[in-house]
Protein backbone atom coordinates (compact mmCIF):
# COMPACT_ATOMS: atom_id res chain seq x y z
CA UNK A 1 0.00 0.00 0.00
CA UNK A 2 1.45 3.39 -0.99
CA UNK A 3 2.18 5.87 1.79
CA UNK A 4 2.44 9.63 1.67
CA UNK A 5 6.00 10.96 1.86
CA UNK A 6 6.87 14.62 2.35
CA UNK A 7 8.87 16.48 -0.28
CA UNK A 8 12.60 16.00 0.34
CA UNK A 9 12.04 12.73 2.14
CA UNK A 10 15.13 10.55 2.14
CA UNK A 11 14.73 6.78 1.99
CA UNK A 12 15.90 4.93 5.07
CA UNK A 13 16.87 1.76 3.33
CA UNK A 14 17.35 0.15 -0.08
CA UNK A 15 13.71 -0.96 -0.35
CA UNK A 16 12.41 2.55 0.19
CA UNK A 17 14.93 3.89 -2.30
CA UNK A 18 13.66 1.45 -4.96
CA UNK A 19 10.06 2.35 -4.13
CA UNK A 20 10.81 6.07 -4.47
CA UNK A 21 12.43 5.53 -7.85
CA UNK A 22 9.43 3.48 -9.06
CA UNK A 23 6.98 6.15 -7.88
CA UNK A 24 8.95 8.86 -9.68
CA UNK A 25 9.09 6.72 -12.80
CA UNK A 26 5.32 6.06 -12.75
CA UNK A 27 4.53 9.76 -12.30
CA UNK A 28 6.81 10.69 -15.15
CA UNK A 29 5.20 8.03 -17.34
CA UNK A 30 1.70 9.40 -16.64
CA UNK A 31 2.76 12.94 -17.51
CA UNK A 32 4.53 11.72 -20.64
CA UNK A 33 1.38 9.89 -21.71
CA UNK A 34 -0.70 13.03 -21.15
CA UNK A 35 1.81 15.11 -23.10
CA UNK A 36 1.74 12.62 -25.95
CA UNK A 37 -2.10 12.66 -25.99
CA UNK A 38 -2.16 16.46 -25.99
CA UNK A 39 0.38 16.56 -28.81
CA UNK A 40 -1.62 14.11 -30.90
CA UNK A 41 -4.79 16.16 -30.33
CA UNK A 42 -3.00 19.34 -31.37
CA UNK A 43 -1.66 17.59 -34.46
CA UNK A 44 -5.13 16.32 -35.37
CA UNK A 45 -6.66 19.78 -34.92
CA UNK A 46 -3.92 21.34 -37.03
CA UNK A 47 -4.33 18.73 -39.77
CA UNK A 48 -8.13 19.08 -39.84
CA UNK A 49 -8.38 22.79 -39.18
CA UNK A 50 -10.05 23.56 -42.51
CA UNK A 51 -12.73 20.92 -41.93
CA UNK A 52 -13.38 22.10 -38.36
CA UNK A 53 -13.70 25.72 -39.44
CA UNK A 54 -15.94 24.62 -42.29
CA UNK A 55 -18.29 22.78 -39.92
CA UNK A 56 -18.38 25.70 -37.48
CA UNK A 57 -19.07 28.06 -40.36
CA UNK A 58 -21.82 25.81 -41.69
CA UNK A 59 -23.52 25.70 -38.27
CA UNK A 60 -23.31 29.49 -38.06
CA UNK A 61 -24.83 29.85 -41.54
CA UNK A 62 -27.68 27.48 -40.66
CA UNK A 63 -28.46 29.29 -37.39
CA UNK A 64 -28.28 32.74 -38.96
CA UNK A 65 -30.32 31.53 -41.93
CA UNK A 66 -33.03 30.17 -39.65
CA UNK A 67 -33.17 33.39 -37.62
CA UNK A 68 -33.27 35.43 -40.81
CA UNK A 69 -36.03 33.25 -42.25
CA UNK A 70 -38.11 33.65 -39.10
CA UNK A 71 -37.58 37.41 -38.93
CA UNK A 72 -37.82 38.49 -42.54
CA UNK A 73 -39.96 35.83 -44.19
CA UNK A 74 -42.04 33.82 -41.70
CA UNK A 75 -43.15 36.67 -39.42
CA UNK A 76 -44.35 38.93 -42.28
CA UNK A 77 -46.07 35.92 -43.85
CA UNK A 78 -47.84 35.16 -40.57
CA UNK A 79 -49.07 38.75 -40.34
CA UNK A 80 -50.20 38.79 -43.95
CA UNK A 81 -52.09 35.50 -43.54
CA UNK A 82 -53.82 36.76 -40.38
CA UNK A 83 -54.89 39.95 -42.17
CA UNK A 84 -56.20 38.00 -45.14
CA UNK A 85 -58.20 35.65 -42.92
CA UNK A 86 -60.01 38.38 -40.99
CA UNK A 87 -62.84 38.70 -43.51
CA UNK A 88 -63.33 34.92 -43.73
CA UNK A 89 -63.64 34.78 -39.95
CA UNK A 90 -66.28 37.50 -40.09
CA UNK A 91 -68.30 35.44 -42.57
CA UNK A 92 -67.96 32.39 -40.35
CA UNK A 93 -69.07 34.23 -37.20
CA UNK A 94 -72.05 35.73 -39.04
CA UNK A 95 -73.02 32.27 -40.29
CA UNK A 96 -72.89 30.81 -36.77
CA UNK A 97 -75.03 33.63 -35.38
CA UNK A 98 -77.23 34.18 -38.45
CA UNK A 99 -80.49 32.63 -39.58
CA UNK A 100 -80.75 29.42 -41.57
CA UNK A 101 -81.73 31.20 -44.79
CA UNK A 102 -78.33 32.82 -45.30
CA UNK A 103 -76.18 30.45 -43.25
CA UNK A 104 -74.94 28.22 -46.06
CA UNK A 105 -74.17 31.25 -48.24
CA UNK A 106 -72.06 32.76 -45.47
CA UNK A 107 -70.20 29.50 -44.87
CA UNK A 108 -69.51 29.34 -48.62
CA UNK A 109 -68.10 32.87 -48.53
CA UNK A 110 -66.01 31.94 -45.51
CA UNK A 111 -64.57 28.99 -47.42
CA UNK A 112 -64.08 30.62 -50.81
CA UNK A 113 -63.62 34.29 -49.94
CA UNK A 114 -65.33 37.53 -50.84
CA UNK A 115 -64.82 41.29 -51.03
CA UNK A 116 -61.38 40.77 -52.52
CA UNK A 117 -60.18 38.67 -49.58
CA UNK A 118 -59.17 35.02 -49.43
CA UNK A 119 -61.42 32.38 -47.91
CA UNK A 120 -60.18 29.65 -45.62
CA UNK A 121 -59.36 27.31 -48.49
CA UNK A 122 -57.11 29.87 -50.18
CA UNK A 123 -55.45 30.71 -46.87
CA UNK A 124 -54.59 27.03 -46.47
CA UNK A 125 -53.28 26.82 -50.02
CA UNK A 126 -51.24 30.04 -50.04
CA UNK A 127 -50.03 30.22 -46.44
CA UNK A 128 -49.65 26.54 -45.62
CA UNK A 129 -46.77 26.89 -43.17
CA UNK A 130 -48.41 29.54 -40.99
CA UNK A 131 -50.45 29.40 -37.81
CA UNK A 132 -53.27 31.16 -39.67
CA UNK A 133 -53.42 28.35 -42.24
CA UNK A 134 -53.56 25.76 -39.47
CA UNK A 135 -56.44 27.66 -37.86
CA UNK A 136 -58.11 27.93 -41.27
CA UNK A 137 -58.30 24.11 -41.29
CA UNK A 138 -60.35 24.31 -38.09
CA UNK A 139 -62.76 26.89 -39.50
CA UNK A 140 -63.02 25.12 -42.84
CA UNK A 141 -63.78 21.83 -41.10
CA UNK A 142 -66.62 23.31 -39.08
CA UNK A 143 -67.92 25.23 -42.09
CA UNK A 144 -68.25 21.94 -43.99
CA UNK A 145 -69.71 20.21 -40.93
CA UNK A 146 -72.42 22.87 -40.62
CA UNK A 147 -73.13 22.54 -44.36
CA UNK A 148 -73.59 18.76 -43.93
CA UNK A 149 -70.53 17.97 -46.03
CA UNK A 150 -69.15 15.47 -43.59
CA UNK A 151 -66.26 13.89 -45.46
CA UNK A 152 -64.78 17.31 -46.19
CA UNK A 153 -65.28 18.25 -42.54
CA UNK A 154 -63.29 15.21 -41.42
CA UNK A 155 -60.46 16.01 -43.84
CA UNK A 156 -59.95 19.58 -42.69
CA UNK A 157 -60.51 18.99 -38.98
CA UNK A 158 -58.01 16.14 -39.11
CA UNK A 159 -55.45 18.52 -40.64
CA UNK A 160 -55.85 20.94 -37.76
CA UNK A 161 -53.18 20.48 -35.06
CA UNK A 162 -53.40 22.24 -31.71
CA UNK A 163 -52.68 21.87 -28.01
CA UNK A 164 -55.21 24.56 -27.21
CA UNK A 165 -57.42 23.82 -24.20
CA UNK A 166 -60.63 24.22 -26.21
CA UNK A 167 -59.89 24.07 -29.94
CA UNK A 168 -58.04 20.74 -29.85
CA UNK A 169 -60.88 18.79 -28.17
CA UNK A 170 -63.55 20.59 -30.22
CA UNK A 171 -61.85 19.59 -33.48
CA UNK A 172 -61.69 15.94 -32.39
CA UNK A 173 -65.33 16.09 -31.29
CA UNK A 174 -66.25 17.65 -34.63
CA UNK A 175 -64.73 14.67 -36.42
CA UNK A 176 -66.81 12.46 -34.13
CA UNK A 177 -69.95 14.37 -35.11
CA UNK A 178 -69.13 13.96 -38.81
CA UNK A 179 -68.61 10.21 -38.45
CA UNK A 180 -71.84 9.97 -36.49
CA UNK A 181 -73.73 11.68 -39.31
CA UNK A 182 -72.15 9.24 -41.77
CA UNK A 183 -73.44 6.34 -39.61
CA UNK A 184 -69.87 5.28 -38.85
CA UNK A 185 -70.71 4.97 -35.18
CA UNK A 186 -67.64 3.06 -33.99
CA UNK A 187 -65.41 5.76 -35.49
CA UNK A 188 -67.57 8.43 -33.89
CA UNK A 189 -67.20 6.80 -30.47
CA UNK A 190 -63.42 6.68 -30.85
CA UNK A 191 -63.18 10.39 -31.62
CA UNK A 192 -65.55 11.37 -28.80
CA UNK A 193 -63.31 9.42 -26.44
CA UNK A 194 -60.20 11.16 -27.84
CA UNK A 195 -61.91 14.54 -27.44
CA UNK A 196 -62.81 13.80 -23.81
CA UNK A 197 -59.23 12.73 -23.02
CA UNK A 198 -57.44 15.49 -24.96
CA UNK A 199 -57.84 18.14 -22.24
CA UNK A 200 -59.61 18.25 -18.90
CA UNK A 201 -61.86 21.26 -18.41
CA UNK A 202 -65.43 22.08 -17.38
CA UNK A 203 -66.69 22.53 -20.94
CA UNK A 204 -65.28 20.04 -23.43
CA UNK A 205 -64.66 17.09 -21.08
CA UNK A 206 -68.27 16.52 -19.88
CA UNK A 207 -69.56 17.43 -23.34
CA UNK A 208 -67.68 14.63 -25.06
CA UNK A 209 -67.98 12.16 -22.19
CA UNK A 210 -71.75 12.42 -22.63
CA UNK A 211 -71.52 12.04 -26.41
CA UNK A 212 -69.25 9.04 -25.97
CA UNK A 213 -71.68 7.49 -23.48
CA UNK A 214 -74.74 8.01 -25.70
CA UNK A 215 -72.88 6.64 -28.71
CA UNK A 216 -71.71 3.61 -26.69
CA UNK A 217 -75.33 2.91 -25.68
CA UNK A 218 -76.37 3.05 -29.33
CA UNK A 219 -73.78 0.34 -29.95
CA UNK A 220 -75.21 -1.71 -27.07
CA UNK A 221 -72.10 -1.15 -24.95
CA UNK A 222 -73.43 -0.11 -21.53
CA UNK A 223 -70.19 -1.25 -19.90
CA UNK A 224 -68.41 1.50 -21.86
CA UNK A 225 -71.05 4.16 -21.19
CA UNK A 226 -71.42 3.70 -17.42
CA UNK A 227 -67.91 4.88 -16.38
CA UNK A 228 -68.27 7.97 -18.58
CA UNK A 229 -71.65 8.88 -17.08
CA UNK A 230 -70.43 8.28 -13.54
CA UNK A 231 -67.40 10.44 -14.18
CA UNK A 232 -69.63 13.31 -15.34
CA UNK A 233 -71.62 13.08 -12.12
CA UNK A 234 -68.57 12.86 -9.89
CA UNK A 235 -66.17 15.31 -11.52
CA UNK A 236 -68.48 17.76 -13.30
CA UNK A 237 -71.65 17.98 -11.16
CA UNK A 238 -72.30 21.61 -12.14
CA UNK A 239 -72.11 20.98 -15.89
CA UNK A 240 -75.13 20.96 -18.20
CA UNK A 241 -74.32 17.35 -19.05
CA UNK A 242 -74.61 16.30 -15.40
CA UNK A 243 -78.35 17.00 -15.58
CA UNK A 244 -78.68 14.39 -18.34
CA UNK A 245 -76.29 11.82 -16.93
CA UNK A 246 -78.79 10.19 -14.55
CA UNK A 247 -81.26 9.44 -17.33
CA UNK A 248 -78.66 7.76 -19.51
CA UNK A 249 -77.09 6.01 -16.53
CA UNK A 250 -80.44 4.47 -15.63
CA UNK A 251 -80.80 3.28 -19.21
CA UNK A 252 -77.29 1.83 -19.21
CA UNK A 253 -77.84 -0.07 -15.95
CA UNK A 254 -81.13 -1.45 -17.28
CA UNK A 255 -79.33 -2.73 -20.38
CA UNK A 256 -76.95 -4.73 -18.23
CA UNK A 257 -79.75 -6.71 -16.51
Coordinates of C-alpha atoms in Angstrom, one line a residue:
X1 CA 0.0 0.0 0.0
X2 CA 1.5 3.4 -1.0
X3 CA 2.2 5.9 1.8
X4 CA 2.4 9.6 1.7
X5 CA 6.0 11.0 1.9
X6 CA 6.9 14.6 2.3
X7 CA 8.9 16.5 -0.3
X8 CA 12.6 16.0 0.3
X9 CA 12.0 12.7 2.1
X10 CA 15.1 10.6 2.1
X11 CA 14.7 6.8 2.0
X12 CA 15.9 4.9 5.1
X13 CA 16.9 1.8 3.3
X14 CA 17.4 0.1 -0.1
X15 CA 13.7 -1.0 -0.3
X16 CA 12.4 2.6 0.2
X17 CA 14.9 3.9 -2.3
X18 CA 13.7 1.4 -5.0
X19 CA 10.1 2.3 -4.1
X20 CA 10.8 6.1 -4.5
X21 CA 12.4 5.5 -7.8
X22 CA 9.4 3.5 -9.1
X23 CA 7.0 6.2 -7.9
X24 CA 9.0 8.9 -9.7
X25 CA 9.1 6.7 -12.8
X26 CA 5.3 6.1 -12.7
X27 CA 4.5 9.8 -12.3
X28 CA 6.8 10.7 -15.2
X29 CA 5.2 8.0 -17.3
X30 CA 1.7 9.4 -16.6
X31 CA 2.8 12.9 -17.5
X32 CA 4.5 11.7 -20.6
X33 CA 1.4 9.9 -21.7
X34 CA -0.7 13.0 -21.1
X35 CA 1.8 15.1 -23.1
X36 CA 1.7 12.6 -26.0
X37 CA -2.1 12.7 -26.0
X38 CA -2.2 16.5 -26.0
X39 CA 0.4 16.6 -28.8
X40 CA -1.6 14.1 -30.9
X41 CA -4.8 16.2 -30.3
X42 CA -3.0 19.3 -31.4
X43 CA -1.7 17.6 -34.5
X44 CA -5.1 16.3 -35.4
X45 CA -6.7 19.8 -34.9
X46 CA -3.9 21.3 -37.0
X47 CA -4.3 18.7 -39.8
X48 CA -8.1 19.1 -39.8
X49 CA -8.4 22.8 -39.2
X50 CA -10.0 23.6 -42.5
X51 CA -12.7 20.9 -41.9
X52 CA -13.4 22.1 -38.4
X53 CA -13.7 25.7 -39.4
X54 CA -15.9 24.6 -42.3
X55 CA -18.3 22.8 -39.9
X56 CA -18.4 25.7 -37.5
X57 CA -19.1 28.1 -40.4
X58 CA -21.8 25.8 -41.7
X59 CA -23.5 25.7 -38.3
X60 CA -23.3 29.5 -38.1
X61 CA -24.8 29.9 -41.5
X62 CA -27.7 27.5 -40.7
X63 CA -28.5 29.3 -37.4
X64 CA -28.3 32.7 -39.0
X65 CA -30.3 31.5 -41.9
X66 CA -33.0 30.2 -39.7
X67 CA -33.2 33.4 -37.6
X68 CA -33.3 35.4 -40.8
X69 CA -36.0 33.3 -42.3
X70 CA -38.1 33.7 -39.1
X71 CA -37.6 37.4 -38.9
X72 CA -37.8 38.5 -42.5
X73 CA -40.0 35.8 -44.2
X74 CA -42.0 33.8 -41.7
X75 CA -43.1 36.7 -39.4
X76 CA -44.3 38.9 -42.3
X77 CA -46.1 35.9 -43.8
X78 CA -47.8 35.2 -40.6
X79 CA -49.1 38.7 -40.3
X80 CA -50.2 38.8 -43.9
X81 CA -52.1 35.5 -43.5
X82 CA -53.8 36.8 -40.4
X83 CA -54.9 40.0 -42.2
X84 CA -56.2 38.0 -45.1
X85 CA -58.2 35.7 -42.9
X86 CA -60.0 38.4 -41.0
X87 CA -62.8 38.7 -43.5
X88 CA -63.3 34.9 -43.7
X89 CA -63.6 34.8 -39.9
X90 CA -66.3 37.5 -40.1
X91 CA -68.3 35.4 -42.6
X92 CA -68.0 32.4 -40.3
X93 CA -69.1 34.2 -37.2
X94 CA -72.1 35.7 -39.0
X95 CA -73.0 32.3 -40.3
X96 CA -72.9 30.8 -36.8
X97 CA -75.0 33.6 -35.4
X98 CA -77.2 34.2 -38.4
X99 CA -80.5 32.6 -39.6
X100 CA -80.7 29.4 -41.6
X101 CA -81.7 31.2 -44.8
X102 CA -78.3 32.8 -45.3
X103 CA -76.2 30.4 -43.3
X104 CA -74.9 28.2 -46.1
X105 CA -74.2 31.2 -48.2
X106 CA -72.1 32.8 -45.5
X107 CA -70.2 29.5 -44.9
X108 CA -69.5 29.3 -48.6
X109 CA -68.1 32.9 -48.5
X110 CA -66.0 31.9 -45.5
X111 CA -64.6 29.0 -47.4
X112 CA -64.1 30.6 -50.8
X113 CA -63.6 34.3 -49.9
X114 CA -65.3 37.5 -50.8
X115 CA -64.8 41.3 -51.0
X116 CA -61.4 40.8 -52.5
X117 CA -60.2 38.7 -49.6
X118 CA -59.2 35.0 -49.4
X119 CA -61.4 32.4 -47.9
X120 CA -60.2 29.6 -45.6
X121 CA -59.4 27.3 -48.5
X122 CA -57.1 29.9 -50.2
X123 CA -55.4 30.7 -46.9
X124 CA -54.6 27.0 -46.5
X125 CA -53.3 26.8 -50.0
X126 CA -51.2 30.0 -50.0
X127 CA -50.0 30.2 -46.4
X128 CA -49.7 26.5 -45.6
X129 CA -46.8 26.9 -43.2
X130 CA -48.4 29.5 -41.0
X131 CA -50.5 29.4 -37.8
X132 CA -53.3 31.2 -39.7
X133 CA -53.4 28.4 -42.2
X134 CA -53.6 25.8 -39.5
X135 CA -56.4 27.7 -37.9
X136 CA -58.1 27.9 -41.3
X137 CA -58.3 24.1 -41.3
X138 CA -60.3 24.3 -38.1
X139 CA -62.8 26.9 -39.5
X140 CA -63.0 25.1 -42.8
X141 CA -63.8 21.8 -41.1
X142 CA -66.6 23.3 -39.1
X143 CA -67.9 25.2 -42.1
X144 CA -68.3 21.9 -44.0
X145 CA -69.7 20.2 -40.9
X146 CA -72.4 22.9 -40.6
X147 CA -73.1 22.5 -44.4
X148 CA -73.6 18.8 -43.9
X149 CA -70.5 18.0 -46.0
X150 CA -69.2 15.5 -43.6
X151 CA -66.3 13.9 -45.5
X152 CA -64.8 17.3 -46.2
X153 CA -65.3 18.2 -42.5
X154 CA -63.3 15.2 -41.4
X155 CA -60.5 16.0 -43.8
X156 CA -59.9 19.6 -42.7
X157 CA -60.5 19.0 -39.0
X158 CA -58.0 16.1 -39.1
X159 CA -55.4 18.5 -40.6
X160 CA -55.8 20.9 -37.8
X161 CA -53.2 20.5 -35.1
X162 CA -53.4 22.2 -31.7
X163 CA -52.7 21.9 -28.0
X164 CA -55.2 24.6 -27.2
X165 CA -57.4 23.8 -24.2
X166 CA -60.6 24.2 -26.2
X167 CA -59.9 24.1 -29.9
X168 CA -58.0 20.7 -29.9
X169 CA -60.9 18.8 -28.2
X170 CA -63.5 20.6 -30.2
X171 CA -61.8 19.6 -33.5
X172 CA -61.7 15.9 -32.4
X173 CA -65.3 16.1 -31.3
X174 CA -66.3 17.7 -34.6
X175 CA -64.7 14.7 -36.4
X176 CA -66.8 12.5 -34.1
X177 CA -70.0 14.4 -35.1
X178 CA -69.1 14.0 -38.8
X179 CA -68.6 10.2 -38.5
X180 CA -71.8 10.0 -36.5
X181 CA -73.7 11.7 -39.3
X182 CA -72.2 9.2 -41.8
X183 CA -73.4 6.3 -39.6
X184 CA -69.9 5.3 -38.9
X185 CA -70.7 5.0 -35.2
X186 CA -67.6 3.1 -34.0
X187 CA -65.4 5.8 -35.5
X188 CA -67.6 8.4 -33.9
X189 CA -67.2 6.8 -30.5
X190 CA -63.4 6.7 -30.9
X191 CA -63.2 10.4 -31.6
X192 CA -65.5 11.4 -28.8
X193 CA -63.3 9.4 -26.4
X194 CA -60.2 11.2 -27.8
X195 CA -61.9 14.5 -27.4
X196 CA -62.8 13.8 -23.8
X197 CA -59.2 12.7 -23.0
X198 CA -57.4 15.5 -25.0
X199 CA -57.8 18.1 -22.2
X200 CA -59.6 18.2 -18.9
X201 CA -61.9 21.3 -18.4
X202 CA -65.4 22.1 -17.4
X203 CA -66.7 22.5 -20.9
X204 CA -65.3 20.0 -23.4
X205 CA -64.7 17.1 -21.1
X206 CA -68.3 16.5 -19.9
X207 CA -69.6 17.4 -23.3
X208 CA -67.7 14.6 -25.1
X209 CA -68.0 12.2 -22.2
X210 CA -71.7 12.4 -22.6
X211 CA -71.5 12.0 -26.4
X212 CA -69.3 9.0 -26.0
X213 CA -71.7 7.5 -23.5
X214 CA -74.7 8.0 -25.7
X215 CA -72.9 6.6 -28.7
X216 CA -71.7 3.6 -26.7
X217 CA -75.3 2.9 -25.7
X218 CA -76.4 3.1 -29.3
X219 CA -73.8 0.3 -30.0
X220 CA -75.2 -1.7 -27.1
X221 CA -72.1 -1.1 -24.9
X222 CA -73.4 -0.1 -21.5
X223 CA -70.2 -1.3 -19.9
X224 CA -68.4 1.5 -21.9
X225 CA -71.0 4.2 -21.2
X226 CA -71.4 3.7 -17.4
X227 CA -67.9 4.9 -16.4
X228 CA -68.3 8.0 -18.6
X229 CA -71.7 8.9 -17.1
X230 CA -70.4 8.3 -13.5
X231 CA -67.4 10.4 -14.2
X232 CA -69.6 13.3 -15.3
X233 CA -71.6 13.1 -12.1
X234 CA -68.6 12.9 -9.9
X235 CA -66.2 15.3 -11.5
X236 CA -68.5 17.8 -13.3
X237 CA -71.6 18.0 -11.2
X238 CA -72.3 21.6 -12.1
X239 CA -72.1 21.0 -15.9
X240 CA -75.1 21.0 -18.2
X241 CA -74.3 17.3 -19.1
X242 CA -74.6 16.3 -15.4
X243 CA -78.3 17.0 -15.6
X244 CA -78.7 14.4 -18.3
X245 CA -76.3 11.8 -16.9
X246 CA -78.8 10.2 -14.6
X247 CA -81.3 9.4 -17.3
X248 CA -78.7 7.8 -19.5
X249 CA -77.1 6.0 -16.5
X250 CA -80.4 4.5 -15.6
X251 CA -80.8 3.3 -19.2
X252 CA -77.3 1.8 -19.2
X253 CA -77.8 -0.1 -15.9
X254 CA -81.1 -1.5 -17.3
X255 CA -79.3 -2.7 -20.4
X256 CA -77.0 -4.7 -18.2
X257 CA -79.8 -6.7 -16.5

